[in-house]
């Protein structure tokens, strides 16, 4: 059980000054945030303004943010489309943006993971060429577009990436004034644009004529720009802003700072950092590169924090880093830490917490609990009280493997947190079975690889020996950034998980220079420059490109959140190779997450075969599918316009799944 401890904290919020935060963590070390202290005021002299309660689940159908709602439930109360009629869905409109590249020409390949945002009777979307489109929700007709004129260079990523836009509107709009409703989008070169949601014109009063240069705050180990690939999380009048960088490249890197920005003016309000000042100099990252969630009623924003650098060697950070690879709850007004839970101690596997925790009210043993569920790359689902960070079901510290002595300077965590409920989505207790078919057609190549990979169970450390350490899962993740969907009526959680075996090997500098043969998208060689070891990460495939481990390669899982038990699980999607679809019983690796509706429907794309599907929430039965032009690696959007329910998918592709990219927005509804 974590303990409460006083924590020094500084904020740049005017008038709040230095305050004391409480942090829940496993190690008694200070948790740090920063900026200039200011004059302290007595909070007892201030009366909090009265306001109406803010429900966790919006009273009206809402899909105005990356996960549909700030709670990240990805839930719609719409039921016009239901299990009886979903098979009749038809594509009612589509748009091809033209903003696409396959990497064969002058431009890098595009990775388009944008969730459509429905607000202001408009469907807003950001493209990987850093344009904003405002579309009529019923027809797809363009209302306006805005081009940031951003440089189309892969400055921090192996591809041009965009996860869409964020929307804000004033509580007290001034009639006739511009920018009472604003669309925000960031670029890879760290520029945040704010444009009027009605006209597409830049907001003159926001930062520098509608553009905020976030890179002005990149003042430590500034090896790359603070890429704004994920739209900011909008909570009231705050834009909570994380950023993405360049994994695996450096020992010392920009440290992971989160900023609260005033939605109207672009002024910085407070700053949060996960690393101590000393650690910021010698390490870096522990950033938030994905979306966040928020409980507006409780005034909390929840940060999924990534791992420190370098990702696969920690000899430069042997002291505790309690906020690394964590879920951390902050006070939205001040940025102070309210509680934090670390899910990986001394992370040397790149187990970034890569999805916003999903907030939910659940009934467990007759008790109503304000909870959250944090999905992870490890295939673990951690469930805690979102007010305090305390366990809902026990989370146990268990002994884990130590290193084999081949990696100098490393110090291993003796234990790691394991949830008791829900059970792990993958069985990591022993090596996955070799797939007999893949082994046979490669004349034993898979068996030979398995024999040369070290594995002692979950959290086996990287090694320099043989072909390295088997990871199941590792960087590709048990659950990716699409996160968990939740139906508040039945208290059912839905999550898609990938079953992918990778292997990691460390090389000393001399051996790395000899071995380096390049890298791809999230695979291959990477230098970890400055550290004594470079690394190689590969997916365990045979020479024909077949997975060496047994299927299924991806599943959709439903969980009863009153008990923590699995209700059903089934393969999701179909894998594809050389133009052929594999049997659907094999499933597919997935990127992107599900949406769930009151019609008892789960909508999801995410799979390698570039299909979008509907499943029964109750049974997991597939009820509908359609082919799109590329994998829909974004979360779908569900909205109602003029009395008609729509489901929108962005089919943009991701070269991690396969070399198929697209520029399609495909929108479905029932026949009129």
XYZ file of C-alpha atoms in Angstrom:
672
model
C 0.000 0.000 0.000
C 1.450 3.390 -0.902
C 2.086 5.963 1.765
C 1.331 9.659 1.912
C 4.300 11.942 2.253
C 4.843 15.683 2.147
C 6.372 16.854 -1.076
C 8.053 20.126 -2.041
C 6.299 21.714 -5.005
C 6.605 24.997 -6.830
C 4.129 26.550 -9.217
C 4.084 29.599 -11.450
C 0.382 30.153 -10.910
C 0.149 33.815 -9.841
C -0.742 34.215 -6.168
C -0.419 30.517 -5.229
C 3.302 30.471 -4.607
C 5.076 27.562 -2.974
C 2.648 24.940 -1.763
C 2.864 21.497 -0.258
C 1.648 18.497 -2.253
C 0.883 14.990 -1.172
C 2.176 12.106 -3.268
C 1.352 8.443 -3.204
C 4.297 6.351 -4.341
C 6.346 3.375 -3.333
C 9.579 5.144 -2.435
C 10.091 8.003 0.021
C 11.693 10.425 -2.406
C 10.612 13.976 -3.221
C 8.335 14.410 -6.225
C 9.206 17.543 -8.094
C 7.490 20.191 -10.122
C 8.926 23.588 -10.812
C 8.921 27.147 -11.638
C 9.506 30.510 -10.077
C 8.057 30.833 -6.559
C 5.801 33.782 -5.880
C 4.274 35.389 -2.793
C 2.309 32.896 -0.701
C -1.304 33.520 0.169
C -3.443 32.007 2.880
C -5.940 29.674 1.159
C -8.278 29.938 4.164
C -8.923 33.571 3.265
C -10.238 32.654 -0.171
C -13.704 31.280 -0.747
C -14.060 28.791 -3.562
C -16.631 29.967 -6.102
C -19.821 27.919 -6.112
C -20.630 25.977 -9.264
C -22.948 23.257 -10.409
C -21.644 19.681 -10.080
C -19.909 18.360 -13.170
C -20.952 14.760 -13.872
C -18.290 12.240 -14.846
C -20.447 11.089 -17.777
C -21.871 14.038 -19.762
C -25.641 14.278 -19.766
C -25.744 14.783 -23.539
C -23.988 12.814 -26.293
C -20.449 14.187 -26.394
C -17.486 13.502 -28.673
C -15.543 16.732 -28.417
C -12.118 15.394 -27.461
C -9.594 12.737 -28.403
C -11.275 10.020 -26.305
C -14.782 11.324 -26.855
C -15.011 12.747 -23.345
C -12.517 13.900 -20.715
C -13.193 10.713 -18.728
C -11.683 8.725 -21.659
C -14.624 6.294 -21.565
C -15.134 6.544 -25.327
C -18.825 6.040 -24.606
C -21.897 7.366 -26.386
C -25.439 7.201 -24.941
C -26.791 7.064 -28.506
C -28.748 3.908 -29.325
C -30.237 4.591 -32.758
C -27.677 2.072 -34.013
C -28.027 -1.122 -31.996
C -27.522 -4.861 -32.126
C -30.729 -5.342 -34.134
C -29.849 -2.996 -36.991
C -26.088 -2.409 -37.004
C -25.756 -4.896 -39.865
C -27.546 -2.338 -42.067
C -24.870 0.349 -41.618
C -23.746 1.953 -44.846
C -21.096 4.469 -45.752
C -22.948 7.766 -46.170
C -19.981 9.953 -46.997
C -16.212 9.912 -47.246
C -13.486 12.490 -47.715
C -9.982 12.025 -49.075
C -7.780 14.810 -47.744
C -4.862 14.383 -50.161
C -2.480 14.661 -47.194
C -0.756 11.296 -47.528
C 2.665 9.916 -48.400
C 3.970 6.356 -48.530
C 7.616 7.299 -48.038
C 8.691 6.397 -51.550
C 9.066 10.002 -52.693
C 10.505 13.127 -51.139
C 8.203 13.086 -48.126
C 8.371 10.667 -45.195
C 5.483 8.232 -44.836
C 2.399 9.467 -43.020
C 0.964 7.972 -39.828
C -2.548 9.338 -39.329
C -4.124 8.565 -35.965
C -6.536 11.473 -35.543
C -9.846 10.994 -33.766
C -12.546 13.151 -35.405
C -13.880 15.754 -32.970
C -17.583 16.650 -33.134
C -18.356 20.085 -31.679
C -20.064 23.295 -32.725
C -22.181 21.259 -35.206
C -18.959 20.540 -37.092
C -16.586 17.616 -37.523
C -12.993 18.805 -37.011
C -9.952 16.829 -38.053
C -6.192 17.397 -38.220
C -4.040 15.862 -40.966
C -0.421 14.618 -41.012
C 0.432 17.568 -43.260
C -0.646 19.741 -40.306
C -3.826 21.101 -41.831
C -7.136 21.524 -39.988
C -10.357 20.611 -41.776
C -13.833 21.694 -40.646
C -16.455 19.447 -42.258
C -20.229 19.310 -42.346
C -21.057 16.313 -40.101
C -23.874 15.081 -42.336
C -22.262 15.379 -45.755
C -18.510 15.833 -45.375
C -18.650 19.124 -47.268
C -15.766 21.371 -46.293
C -16.701 24.454 -44.270
C -13.163 25.755 -44.045
C -9.566 24.577 -43.866
C -6.452 25.972 -42.265
C -2.879 25.207 -43.303
C -0.183 25.726 -40.664
C 2.457 25.786 -43.442
C 4.548 23.579 -41.183
C 7.704 21.968 -42.509
C 6.939 18.381 -43.548
C 10.038 16.854 -42.008
C 10.249 13.833 -39.698
C 12.172 15.779 -37.055
C 11.576 13.474 -34.084
C 9.619 10.536 -35.537
C 10.229 8.062 -38.363
C 7.085 9.393 -40.089
C 4.821 12.422 -40.344
C 2.338 11.974 -37.490
C -0.829 13.667 -36.332
C -3.464 12.637 -33.762
C -5.886 15.449 -34.466
C -7.166 18.608 -32.851
C -8.598 19.889 -29.570
C -11.688 22.049 -29.064
C -12.484 24.760 -26.493
C -15.378 27.149 -26.071
C -15.958 29.975 -23.612
C -18.462 29.553 -20.790
C -19.498 33.149 -21.340
C -19.113 33.830 -25.081
C -19.150 37.468 -26.122
C -21.485 38.001 -29.066
C -19.687 39.115 -32.199
C -16.214 38.512 -30.774
C -13.902 36.085 -32.609
C -12.326 33.021 -30.974
C -15.058 32.348 -28.445
C -14.697 28.815 -29.786
C -11.193 27.651 -30.703
C -9.569 24.704 -32.472
C -5.977 23.879 -31.486
C -3.425 21.793 -33.340
C 0.284 21.269 -32.814
C 3.085 20.466 -35.228
C 6.206 18.345 -35.123
C 8.345 21.485 -34.845
C 6.606 22.447 -31.574
C 4.211 25.164 -32.729
C 0.691 25.219 -31.243
C -1.883 26.905 -33.484
C -5.196 28.365 -32.308
C -7.885 29.172 -34.880
C -11.467 30.354 -34.662
C -13.769 27.320 -34.776
C -16.333 29.160 -36.921
C -14.070 30.779 -39.496
C -10.684 29.056 -39.406
C -8.939 32.404 -38.869
C -5.998 32.562 -36.453
C -6.800 33.860 -32.978
C -4.877 37.122 -32.677
C -5.072 37.236 -28.874
C -3.585 33.761 -28.403
C 0.212 33.842 -27.913
C 1.861 35.379 -30.997
C -1.069 36.087 -33.316
C -2.464 32.592 -32.842
C 0.779 30.617 -32.612
C 2.534 29.477 -29.433
C 6.188 28.449 -29.774
C 6.412 25.687 -27.159
C 10.034 25.094 -28.040
C 10.969 28.340 -26.274
C 10.822 26.270 -23.054
C 13.092 23.520 -24.398
C 16.078 24.543 -22.260
C 17.650 21.266 -21.048
C 19.356 18.726 -23.335
C 17.507 20.274 -26.287
C 18.405 17.601 -28.829
C 15.049 17.792 -30.610
C 11.958 20.021 -30.762
C 9.114 19.259 -28.347
C 6.852 17.737 -30.995
C 3.135 18.402 -30.500
C 1.667 15.331 -32.177
C -1.080 14.757 -29.599
C -3.666 17.535 -29.241
C -3.762 19.227 -25.832
C -6.190 17.994 -23.188
C -8.752 20.771 -22.636
C -9.986 21.060 -19.033
C -12.048 24.176 -18.418
C -9.888 27.088 -19.558
C -6.682 25.048 -19.309
C -4.828 23.410 -22.190
C -2.740 20.653 -20.602
C 0.079 20.016 -22.999
C 2.571 17.180 -23.274
C 4.919 16.438 -26.153
C 6.675 13.658 -28.067
C 10.371 13.152 -28.719
C 12.817 10.684 -30.193
C 12.946 7.328 -28.418
C 16.056 5.178 -28.092
C 18.409 7.800 -29.537
C 20.183 9.461 -26.587
C 21.165 8.953 -22.982
C 20.566 12.637 -22.222
C 17.386 14.068 -23.710
C 14.855 16.827 -23.080
C 13.134 16.109 -19.753
C 9.422 15.427 -19.767
C 7.677 18.650 -18.888
C 3.898 19.136 -18.959
C 2.513 22.654 -19.366
C -0.814 24.194 -18.484
C -1.624 26.918 -21.005
C -4.425 29.459 -20.747
C -6.902 28.540 -23.480
C -7.679 32.161 -24.328
C -4.267 33.807 -24.197
C -1.662 31.062 -24.586
C 0.047 32.156 -21.378
C 1.803 29.486 -19.353
C 0.036 28.898 -16.016
C 1.971 26.071 -14.368
C 4.630 23.539 -15.208
C 5.038 19.950 -14.053
C 8.148 17.825 -14.387
C 8.567 14.175 -13.491
C 12.336 14.264 -12.918
C 14.436 15.962 -10.258
C 16.734 18.781 -11.371
C 19.744 16.481 -11.107
C 18.026 13.739 -13.080
C 16.914 16.232 -15.731
C 20.545 17.014 -16.481
C 21.842 13.455 -16.645
C 18.837 11.659 -18.151
C 15.645 13.022 -19.738
C 12.148 12.294 -21.062
C 9.641 10.695 -18.627
C 7.326 12.834 -20.736
C 3.604 12.594 -21.487
C 3.268 11.971 -25.220
C -0.297 10.665 -25.289
C -3.640 12.116 -24.215
C -4.676 12.686 -20.603
C -7.996 12.331 -18.813
C -9.657 14.561 -16.221
C -12.295 14.561 -13.502
C -13.600 18.121 -13.628
C -15.773 17.718 -10.520
C -12.736 16.753 -8.435
C -10.429 19.187 -10.235
C -7.931 16.473 -11.195
C -6.072 15.743 -14.408
C -4.445 12.328 -14.831
C -1.072 12.020 -16.544
C 0.204 8.783 -18.150
C 3.962 9.306 -17.698
C 6.564 7.556 -19.853
C 9.970 6.088 -18.968
C 13.221 8.040 -18.488
C 16.083 7.893 -20.981
C 17.832 5.958 -22.235
C 15.041 3.457 -22.622
C 16.941 0.164 -22.322
C 19.797 0.965 -19.940
C 19.457 2.686 -16.575
C 22.974 2.907 -15.214
C 22.742 6.707 -15.335
C 19.588 6.722 -13.175
C 20.090 4.093 -10.502
C 18.386 6.200 -7.823
C 14.580 6.057 -7.605
C 12.561 8.039 -10.143
C 9.125 7.711 -8.510
C 7.136 9.576 -11.168
C 8.641 7.700 -14.119
C 6.329 5.179 -15.841
C 3.416 6.196 -13.630
C -0.116 7.470 -13.466
C 0.074 10.836 -11.724
C -2.896 12.938 -10.640
C -2.457 16.727 -10.570
C -4.602 19.550 -9.269
C -5.792 21.187 -12.474
C -5.590 24.717 -11.051
C -2.083 24.534 -9.595
C -0.334 21.544 -11.168
C 0.577 20.145 -7.758
C 0.826 16.387 -7.335
C -2.173 14.942 -5.487
C -1.157 11.286 -5.851
C 1.006 9.109 -8.065
C 1.355 5.382 -8.668
C 4.438 3.987 -10.354
C 3.708 0.929 -12.487
C 7.290 0.001 -13.427
C 10.241 0.540 -11.109
C 13.514 1.427 -12.819
C 12.033 1.006 -16.285
C 14.561 -0.497 -18.739
C 11.977 -1.875 -21.201
C 10.428 1.319 -22.659
C 7.172 0.485 -20.888
C 5.805 4.032 -21.284
C 2.351 4.479 -19.813
C 0.930 5.139 -23.244
C -2.819 5.613 -22.755
C -4.965 7.999 -20.761
C -6.466 6.198 -17.764
C -10.201 5.614 -18.154
C -12.284 7.081 -15.319
C -15.324 5.176 -14.104
C -17.747 4.842 -11.212
C -18.042 1.155 -10.301
C -19.779 -0.927 -7.655
C -17.503 -3.454 -5.960
C -18.828 -5.615 -3.125
C -21.720 -3.192 -2.703
C -19.469 -0.128 -2.433
C -19.597 2.737 -4.934
C -16.018 3.544 -5.935
C -14.720 6.486 -7.990
C -12.151 4.466 -9.941
C -9.809 4.592 -12.875
C -8.324 1.800 -14.938
C -4.826 2.211 -16.346
C -3.985 0.006 -19.320
C -0.305 -0.666 -19.976
C 2.104 -1.986 -22.563
C 2.714 -4.934 -20.223
C -0.839 -6.201 -20.723
C -1.652 -5.252 -17.115
C -4.774 -3.332 -16.106
C -4.302 -1.447 -12.838
C -7.503 -0.305 -11.079
C -7.292 2.319 -8.333
C -9.458 4.883 -6.577
C -9.101 8.019 -8.701
C -9.372 10.312 -5.643
C -6.567 8.681 -3.635
C -4.651 6.279 -5.875
C -5.380 3.376 -3.512
C -5.967 -0.153 -4.792
C -9.466 -1.279 -5.705
C -8.249 -4.857 -5.994
C -4.853 -5.685 -4.454
C -1.769 -4.732 -6.437
C 1.160 -6.828 -5.221
C 4.890 -6.204 -5.265
C 6.403 -9.458 -6.555
C 10.022 -10.525 -7.102
C 11.186 -10.305 -10.711
C 14.257 -11.606 -12.583
C 17.598 -9.901 -12.126
C 20.179 -9.501 -14.859
C 22.633 -12.114 -16.098
C 25.667 -9.958 -15.256
C 26.410 -9.016 -18.863
C 25.328 -5.354 -18.558
C 27.719 -3.128 -16.634
C 26.504 -0.312 -14.398
C 22.933 -1.566 -14.230
C 20.973 -1.903 -10.978
C 17.729 -3.864 -11.163
C 14.507 -3.346 -9.244
C 13.974 -6.440 -7.065
C 10.164 -6.278 -7.336
C 7.474 -4.912 -9.637
C 3.739 -4.202 -9.162
C 1.369 -6.932 -10.383
C -2.428 -6.543 -10.394
C -4.446 -9.407 -8.935
C -7.573 -8.281 -10.788
C -8.215 -7.990 -13.642
C -5.889 -10.839 -14.575
C -3.099 -10.020 -17.062
C -4.308 -9.891 -20.651
C -1.315 -12.043 -21.671
C 0.350 -15.030 -20.009
C 3.916 -13.813 -19.473
C 4.921 -16.578 -17.028
C 6.933 -18.463 -19.642
C 8.012 -18.165 -23.251
C 5.074 -18.201 -25.659
C 4.841 -21.396 -27.662
C 6.575 -21.489 -31.028
C 4.040 -21.516 -33.854
C 4.507 -24.904 -35.483
C 3.436 -23.659 -38.936
C 5.905 -20.747 -38.970
C 8.638 -23.025 -37.658
C 8.022 -25.729 -40.261
C 7.992 -23.463 -43.312
C 11.205 -21.767 -42.118
C 12.936 -25.107 -41.456
C 13.197 -24.585 -37.704
C 14.220 -20.931 -37.790
C 11.724 -19.998 -35.060
C 12.807 -22.808 -32.712
C 16.440 -21.826 -33.162
C 15.634 -18.214 -32.324
C 13.659 -19.245 -29.217
C 16.635 -21.317 -28.025
C 18.892 -18.273 -28.339
C 16.620 -15.861 -26.450
C 16.885 -15.375 -22.684
C 13.590 -15.366 -20.751
C 12.782 -15.876 -17.092
C 9.289 -14.412 -17.161
C 7.910 -10.892 -17.093
C 10.543 -8.159 -16.550
C 13.509 -10.256 -17.706
C 16.190 -7.555 -18.180
C 17.945 -6.854 -21.485
C 21.186 -8.735 -22.117
C 24.190 -8.623 -24.440
C 24.199 -12.400 -24.850
C 22.939 -14.519 -27.748
C 20.114 -12.907 -29.703
C 19.071 -11.031 -26.561
C 16.054 -11.130 -24.260
C 12.576 -12.189 -25.328
C 9.880 -9.645 -24.537
C 6.205 -10.568 -24.369
C 5.044 -7.928 -24.713
C 7.581 -5.122 -24.951
C 7.617 -1.827 -26.901
C 4.768 -2.750 -29.280
C 2.650 -3.057 -26.189
C -0.073 -5.273 -24.834
C -2.378 -2.221 -24.995
C -1.583 0.783 -27.148
C -2.636 4.416 -26.799
C -6.275 3.787 -27.828
C -6.900 2.760 -24.218
C -9.929 1.240 -22.491
C -13.581 1.983 -23.346
C -16.272 1.749 -20.675
C -20.037 1.295 -20.694
C -21.312 2.953 -17.481
C -24.705 1.213 -17.679
C -23.435 -2.372 -17.536
C -20.092 -1.384 -15.930
C -18.253 -3.241 -18.690
C -14.769 -2.267 -19.825
C -13.569 -3.050 -23.352
C -9.927 -3.223 -24.374
C -8.061 -4.464 -27.430
C -4.702 -6.080 -26.882
C -1.857 -7.141 -29.175
C 0.050 -10.393 -28.673
C 3.474 -9.567 -30.066
C 6.834 -11.147 -29.253
C 9.885 -8.929 -29.666
C 13.468 -9.330 -28.610
C 15.941 -6.776 -27.335
C 19.724 -6.973 -27.365
C 22.283 -4.513 -25.984
C 25.658 -3.952 -27.678
C 28.724 -2.290 -26.239
C 29.959 0.625 -28.306
C 32.483 -1.314 -30.380
C 30.051 -4.125 -31.143
C 27.226 -1.690 -31.886
C 29.267 0.181 -34.478
C 29.915 -3.118 -36.250
C 26.332 -4.403 -35.986
C 24.260 -1.305 -36.785
C 22.362 -1.943 -40.006
C 19.648 0.711 -39.714
C 16.192 0.944 -38.227
C 12.535 1.084 -39.193
C 9.407 2.376 -37.493
C 9.794 1.299 -33.851
C 12.261 -1.469 -34.723
C 15.884 -2.092 -35.649
C 19.043 -0.538 -34.241
C 19.207 2.603 -32.105
C 22.368 4.128 -30.594
C 21.315 5.368 -27.120
C 24.126 7.846 -27.760
C 26.099 8.720 -24.635
C 25.246 5.458 -22.876
C 27.728 2.560 -22.908
C 25.232 0.418 -24.863
C 23.381 0.715 -28.127
C 20.431 -1.566 -28.770
C 18.462 -3.555 -31.294
C 14.756 -4.340 -31.023
C 13.081 -6.736 -33.459
C 9.754 -8.489 -33.859
C 10.202 -12.263 -33.730
C 9.433 -13.167 -37.356
C 10.787 -15.889 -39.601
C 12.388 -15.178 -42.969
C 8.953 -15.194 -44.653
C 7.657 -12.514 -42.309
C 5.465 -14.920 -40.318
C 5.198 -14.517 -36.530
C 7.174 -17.194 -34.704
C 4.667 -17.363 -31.821
C 1.258 -18.973 -31.777
C -1.856 -16.957 -32.655
C -4.080 -15.180 -31.833
C -2.066 -12.040 -32.546
C -4.697 -9.702 -31.134
C -7.853 -9.909 -29.063
C -10.808 -7.866 -27.913
C -11.560 -8.369 -24.219
C -14.626 -7.442 -22.136
C -14.330 -7.100 -18.355
C -16.956 -6.964 -15.642
C -15.767 -4.034 -13.553
C -17.925 -4.979 -10.578
C -15.848 -8.131 -10.087
C -12.689 -7.592 -12.151
C -13.435 -10.787 -14.077
C -13.229 -11.302 -17.830
C -16.688 -11.627 -19.424
C -15.479 -12.725 -22.846
C -12.496 -12.461 -25.167
C -12.162 -13.099 -28.870
C -9.678 -12.590 -31.705
C -10.075 -9.197 -33.325
C -9.411 -8.408 -36.967
C -7.352 -10.436 -39.397
C -3.653 -10.370 -40.173
C -2.544 -9.793 -43.733
C 0.573 -10.818 -45.623
C 1.423 -10.589 -49.313
C -2.101 -9.424 -50.082
C -3.771 -12.400 -48.395
C -6.018 -12.227 -45.347
C -5.267 -14.812 -42.681
C -8.075 -16.654 -40.837
C -9.868 -14.355 -38.417
C -9.344 -16.923 -35.659
C -5.702 -15.806 -35.729
C -6.623 -12.194 -35.003
C -4.445 -9.186 -35.746
C -2.078 -6.884 -33.900
C -3.955 -3.654 -33.249
C -3.240 0.060 -32.992
C -6.100 2.338 -31.977
C -8.923 1.714 -29.545
C -12.644 0.939 -29.297
C -15.757 3.039 -28.807
C -18.881 1.723 -27.054
C -22.508 2.870 -27.254
C -25.800 2.523 -25.404
C -26.946 0.445 -28.383
C -24.710 -2.304 -26.898
C -22.277 -1.934 -29.776
C -18.470 -1.801 -29.799
C -16.966 -0.031 -32.811
C -13.309 -0.509 -33.648
C -10.893 -0.377 -36.571
C -7.289 -0.875 -35.394
C -6.526 -4.096 -37.292
C -4.017 -4.982 -39.980
C -6.675 -5.917 -42.564
C -7.977 -2.321 -42.845
C -11.510 -3.270 -41.883
C -13.770 -1.427 -39.459
C -16.104 -3.550 -37.350
C -18.990 -3.634 -34.899
C -19.220 -6.206 -32.103
C -21.891 -7.061 -29.574
C -21.032 -5.619 -26.163
C -22.823 -8.509 -24.477
C -21.386 -11.482 -26.385
C -18.452 -10.278 -28.491
C -20.132 -11.506 -31.682
C -19.065 -9.646 -34.822
C -22.155 -7.949 -36.241
C -20.855 -5.765 -39.091
C -17.704 -4.848 -41.001
C -16.576 -2.773 -43.943
C -13.330 -2.431 -45.873
C -11.494 0.897 -45.800
C -8.425 1.976 -47.708
C -5.922 1.612 -44.843
C -5.904 0.448 -41.211
C -7.981 2.764 -39.015
C -5.367 3.304 -36.327
C -7.355 6.022 -34.580
C -10.262 5.777 -32.191
C -13.641 6.084 -33.956
C -16.016 8.953 -33.215
C -19.744 8.513 -32.509
C -22.034 11.528 -32.826
C -25.579 12.683 -33.613
C -26.386 15.382 -36.146
C -29.887 16.475 -37.134
C -31.378 13.456 -35.416
C -29.162 10.872 -37.151
C -26.397 8.837 -35.499
C -23.040 8.589 -37.262
C -19.829 6.633 -36.735
C -16.651 8.116 -38.214
C -13.344 6.368 -38.848
C -10.044 7.852 -40.002
C -8.278 5.291 -42.175
C -4.722 6.561 -42.306
C -2.549 3.534 -41.587
C 0.596 3.015 -39.578
C 3.723 1.387 -40.962
C 4.192 -0.463 -37.657
C 1.255 -2.634 -38.769
C 2.048 -2.746 -42.481
C 3.092 -0.509 -45.376
C -0.366 0.754 -46.222
C -1.259 4.392 -45.699
C -4.378 6.366 -46.518
C -6.135 9.732 -46.362
C -9.729 8.543 -45.949
C -12.394 9.714 -43.525
C -15.202 7.133 -43.734
C -18.525 7.915 -42.051
C -21.371 5.435 -41.541
C -25.062 5.624 -40.623
C -28.268 3.643 -41.015
C -30.190 4.082 -44.281
C -32.693 6.947 -44.191
